[in-house]
């Protein structure tokens, strides 16, 4: 799904971990690879921990995120993100990093579930709209709008798209990507 995709296997050919895509700076990418070599939060380690601690929200969330990042395993990610919501419906059991910020596991799981449905075979904008309504001050909000714009750029009625893009532009009036997305729809 992205370049580079790094797959790490053990001597028996079993998957240890994967990293999809690259984002600068280079030392952050190197740091991710070094964590894999040290066995920190790898797919293999998280899977083993999940087998022993299926109600540990941090483990469930991190394993879900691993599957989500791989993209070819979104069905597994979706099931685990839904498990996060069952374990912590009120978002009180911990936080995870989102860029330089922190968000609850629950909030991030809801966002990822909505993102998966935006790009599913039967595209559905409703979960992302619900996320935006529920979390109007979220650190993830701008990305939520961006994902929803990708839906409305090519889908939905003219009236739905117009209403969405008017809201999006009013929320982020100085962002050229927002205006470009609106022009693409037109």
Short mmCIF file of C-alpha atoms in Angstrom, two decimals:
data_model
loop_
_atom_site.label_atom_id
_atom_site.label_comp_id
_atom_site.label_asym_id
_atom_site.label_seq_id
_atom_site.Cartn_x
_atom_site.Cartn_y
_atom_site.Cartn_z
CA UNK A 1 0.00 0.00 0.00
CA UNK A 2 2.96 2.35 0.47
CA UNK A 3 6.64 2.62 -0.26
CA UNK A 4 8.65 1.34 1.37
CA UNK A 5 6.85 -1.55 2.97
CA UNK A 6 9.24 -3.36 5.28
CA UNK A 7 8.37 -6.92 6.31
CA UNK A 8 10.41 -8.62 9.03
CA UNK A 9 10.42 -12.43 9.35
CA UNK A 10 12.07 -14.82 11.77
CA UNK A 11 14.30 -17.68 10.62
CA UNK A 12 11.24 -19.95 10.28
CA UNK A 13 9.50 -17.50 7.93
CA UNK A 14 6.93 -16.27 10.46
CA UNK A 15 6.03 -12.58 10.42
CA UNK A 16 7.59 -10.62 13.22
CA UNK A 17 6.49 -7.16 12.13
CA UNK A 18 5.85 -4.77 9.26
CA UNK A 19 6.14 -1.08 8.58
CA UNK A 20 4.06 0.43 5.82
CA UNK A 21 5.24 3.67 4.29
CA UNK A 22 7.77 6.25 5.25
CA UNK A 23 7.46 9.69 6.73
CA UNK A 24 10.34 11.99 7.48
CA UNK A 25 12.56 12.53 9.35
CA UNK A 26 14.75 9.52 8.57
CA UNK A 27 15.73 9.01 12.22
CA UNK A 28 12.05 8.39 13.12
CA UNK A 29 11.87 5.66 10.49
CA UNK A 30 15.13 4.20 11.77
CA UNK A 31 13.75 4.36 15.32
CA UNK A 32 10.72 2.29 14.23
CA UNK A 33 13.01 -0.32 12.68
CA UNK A 34 15.25 -0.42 15.76
CA UNK A 35 12.21 -1.04 17.97
CA UNK A 36 11.33 -3.99 15.77
CA UNK A 37 14.82 -5.44 16.11
CA UNK A 38 14.53 -5.04 19.90
CA UNK A 39 11.09 -6.71 19.89
CA UNK A 40 9.19 -3.63 21.08
CA UNK A 41 5.49 -3.61 20.10
CA UNK A 42 6.00 -5.90 17.13
CA UNK A 43 3.13 -7.81 15.59
CA UNK A 44 4.56 -11.04 16.99
CA UNK A 45 4.96 -9.70 20.54
CA UNK A 46 1.55 -8.02 20.53
CA UNK A 47 -0.11 -11.21 19.25
CA UNK A 48 1.51 -13.24 22.01
CA UNK A 49 0.45 -10.69 24.63
CA UNK A 50 -3.08 -10.58 23.23
CA UNK A 51 -3.35 -14.37 23.56
CA UNK A 52 -2.52 -13.99 27.27
CA UNK A 53 -4.23 -10.64 27.95
CA UNK A 54 -7.25 -10.30 25.62
CA UNK A 55 -8.74 -7.55 27.79
CA UNK A 56 -5.64 -5.38 28.02
CA UNK A 57 -6.84 -2.30 26.15
CA UNK A 58 -3.34 -1.10 25.26
CA UNK A 59 -2.48 -4.46 23.69
CA UNK A 60 -5.82 -4.71 21.87
CA UNK A 61 -5.47 -1.19 20.49
CA UNK A 62 -1.83 -1.59 19.40
CA UNK A 63 -2.57 -4.90 17.68
CA UNK A 64 -5.58 -3.35 15.94
CA UNK A 65 -3.38 -0.49 14.77
CA UNK A 66 -0.83 -2.97 13.40
CA UNK A 67 -3.52 -4.68 11.33
CA UNK A 68 -4.92 -1.33 10.20
CA UNK A 69 -1.51 -0.07 9.09
CA UNK A 70 -1.04 -3.16 6.93
CA UNK A 71 -4.31 -2.39 5.09
CA UNK A 72 -4.72 -5.94 3.79
CA UNK A 73 -5.92 -7.00 7.25
CA UNK A 74 -8.53 -4.31 7.92
CA UNK A 75 -11.16 -6.90 8.83
CA UNK A 76 -8.98 -7.97 11.77
CA UNK A 77 -8.33 -4.33 12.66
CA UNK A 78 -12.04 -3.56 12.62
CA UNK A 79 -12.85 -6.43 15.00
CA UNK A 80 -10.12 -5.34 17.43
CA UNK A 81 -11.07 -1.65 17.29
CA UNK A 82 -14.64 -2.69 18.09
CA UNK A 83 -13.27 -4.69 21.02
CA UNK A 84 -11.59 -1.49 22.28
CA UNK A 85 -15.01 0.19 22.31
CA UNK A 86 -16.48 -2.70 24.29
CA UNK A 87 -13.61 -2.65 26.80
CA UNK A 88 -13.67 1.13 27.26
CA UNK A 89 -16.87 2.74 25.96
CA UNK A 90 -16.23 5.93 27.94
CA UNK A 91 -12.58 6.37 26.97
CA UNK A 92 -11.20 6.29 30.51
CA UNK A 93 -8.66 3.46 30.33
CA UNK A 94 -5.75 5.18 28.67
CA UNK A 95 -4.32 7.22 25.85
CA UNK A 96 -2.07 6.75 22.87
CA UNK A 97 0.00 9.07 20.74
CA UNK A 98 -1.51 10.87 17.80
CA UNK A 99 1.34 12.85 16.30
CA UNK A 100 2.56 15.11 19.08
CA UNK A 101 -0.73 14.82 20.97
CA UNK A 102 -2.48 12.19 23.06
CA UNK A 103 -5.97 10.83 22.45
CA UNK A 104 -7.90 8.08 24.19
CA UNK A 105 -7.79 4.57 22.80
CA UNK A 106 -11.56 4.78 22.42
CA UNK A 107 -11.51 8.00 20.41
CA UNK A 108 -8.76 6.74 18.11
CA UNK A 109 -10.55 3.40 17.68
CA UNK A 110 -13.78 5.19 16.71
CA UNK A 111 -11.85 7.29 14.20
CA UNK A 112 -10.17 4.23 12.68
CA UNK A 113 -13.49 2.36 12.42
CA UNK A 114 -14.94 5.38 10.61
CA UNK A 115 -11.90 5.57 8.33
CA UNK A 116 -12.25 1.91 7.40
CA UNK A 117 -15.91 2.41 6.47
CA UNK A 118 -15.12 5.46 4.32
CA UNK A 119 -12.92 3.31 2.08
CA UNK A 120 -14.81 0.01 2.33
CA UNK A 121 -16.37 -1.66 -0.68
CA UNK A 122 -19.72 -0.19 0.35
CA UNK A 123 -18.52 3.28 1.28
CA UNK A 124 -20.34 4.77 4.25
CA UNK A 125 -19.76 8.33 5.49
CA UNK A 126 -22.07 8.07 8.53
CA UNK A 127 -19.51 6.77 11.09
CA UNK A 128 -17.11 9.60 10.22
CA UNK A 129 -19.90 12.17 10.43
CA UNK A 130 -20.82 10.72 13.84
CA UNK A 131 -17.16 10.92 14.93
CA UNK A 132 -16.99 14.61 13.95
CA UNK A 133 -20.19 15.36 15.83
CA UNK A 134 -19.09 13.43 18.94
CA UNK A 135 -15.54 14.84 19.06
CA UNK A 136 -15.73 18.48 17.85
CA UNK A 137 -12.49 19.38 19.65
CA UNK A 138 -10.54 16.24 18.72
CA UNK A 139 -6.89 16.35 17.74
CA UNK A 140 -7.93 13.99 14.93
CA UNK A 141 -10.73 16.26 13.66
CA UNK A 142 -8.86 17.73 10.71
CA UNK A 143 -8.02 14.25 9.42
CA UNK A 144 -11.61 13.17 9.97
CA UNK A 145 -12.80 16.02 7.75
CA UNK A 146 -10.13 15.18 5.19
CA UNK A 147 -11.24 11.54 4.99
CA UNK A 148 -14.85 12.61 4.71
CA UNK A 149 -13.90 15.01 1.91
CA UNK A 150 -12.44 12.07 -0.03
CA UNK A 151 -15.88 10.48 0.16
CA UNK A 152 -17.77 13.59 -0.93
CA UNK A 153 -15.33 14.39 -3.71
CA UNK A 154 -16.72 11.43 -5.65
CA UNK A 155 -19.84 10.23 -3.83
CA UNK A 156 -23.08 11.46 -2.34
CA UNK A 157 -25.64 13.77 -3.85
CA UNK A 158 -24.77 17.26 -5.00
CA UNK A 159 -26.72 18.67 -2.05
CA UNK A 160 -24.92 16.45 0.49
CA UNK A 161 -21.53 17.34 -0.96
CA UNK A 162 -22.33 21.05 -1.01
CA UNK A 163 -23.43 21.01 2.63
CA UNK A 164 -20.33 19.08 3.65
CA UNK A 165 -17.86 21.26 1.74
CA UNK A 166 -19.48 24.47 3.01
CA UNK A 167 -18.96 23.18 6.55
CA UNK A 168 -15.41 22.00 5.79
CA UNK A 169 -14.38 25.33 4.23
CA UNK A 170 -15.89 27.29 7.13
CA UNK A 171 -13.95 25.11 9.60
CA UNK A 172 -10.59 25.38 7.75
CA UNK A 173 -10.87 28.49 5.53
CA UNK A 174 -7.11 28.98 5.06
CA UNK A 175 -6.25 25.40 4.13
CA UNK A 176 -5.60 25.16 0.37
CA UNK A 177 -6.24 21.39 0.43
CA UNK A 178 -9.79 22.04 1.61
CA UNK A 179 -10.49 24.44 -1.22
CA UNK A 180 -8.85 22.09 -3.71
CA UNK A 181 -11.07 19.22 -2.55
CA UNK A 182 -14.15 21.40 -3.02
CA UNK A 183 -13.03 22.43 -6.52
CA UNK A 184 -12.38 18.76 -7.39
CA UNK A 185 -15.98 17.95 -6.44
CA UNK A 186 -17.32 20.83 -8.55
#
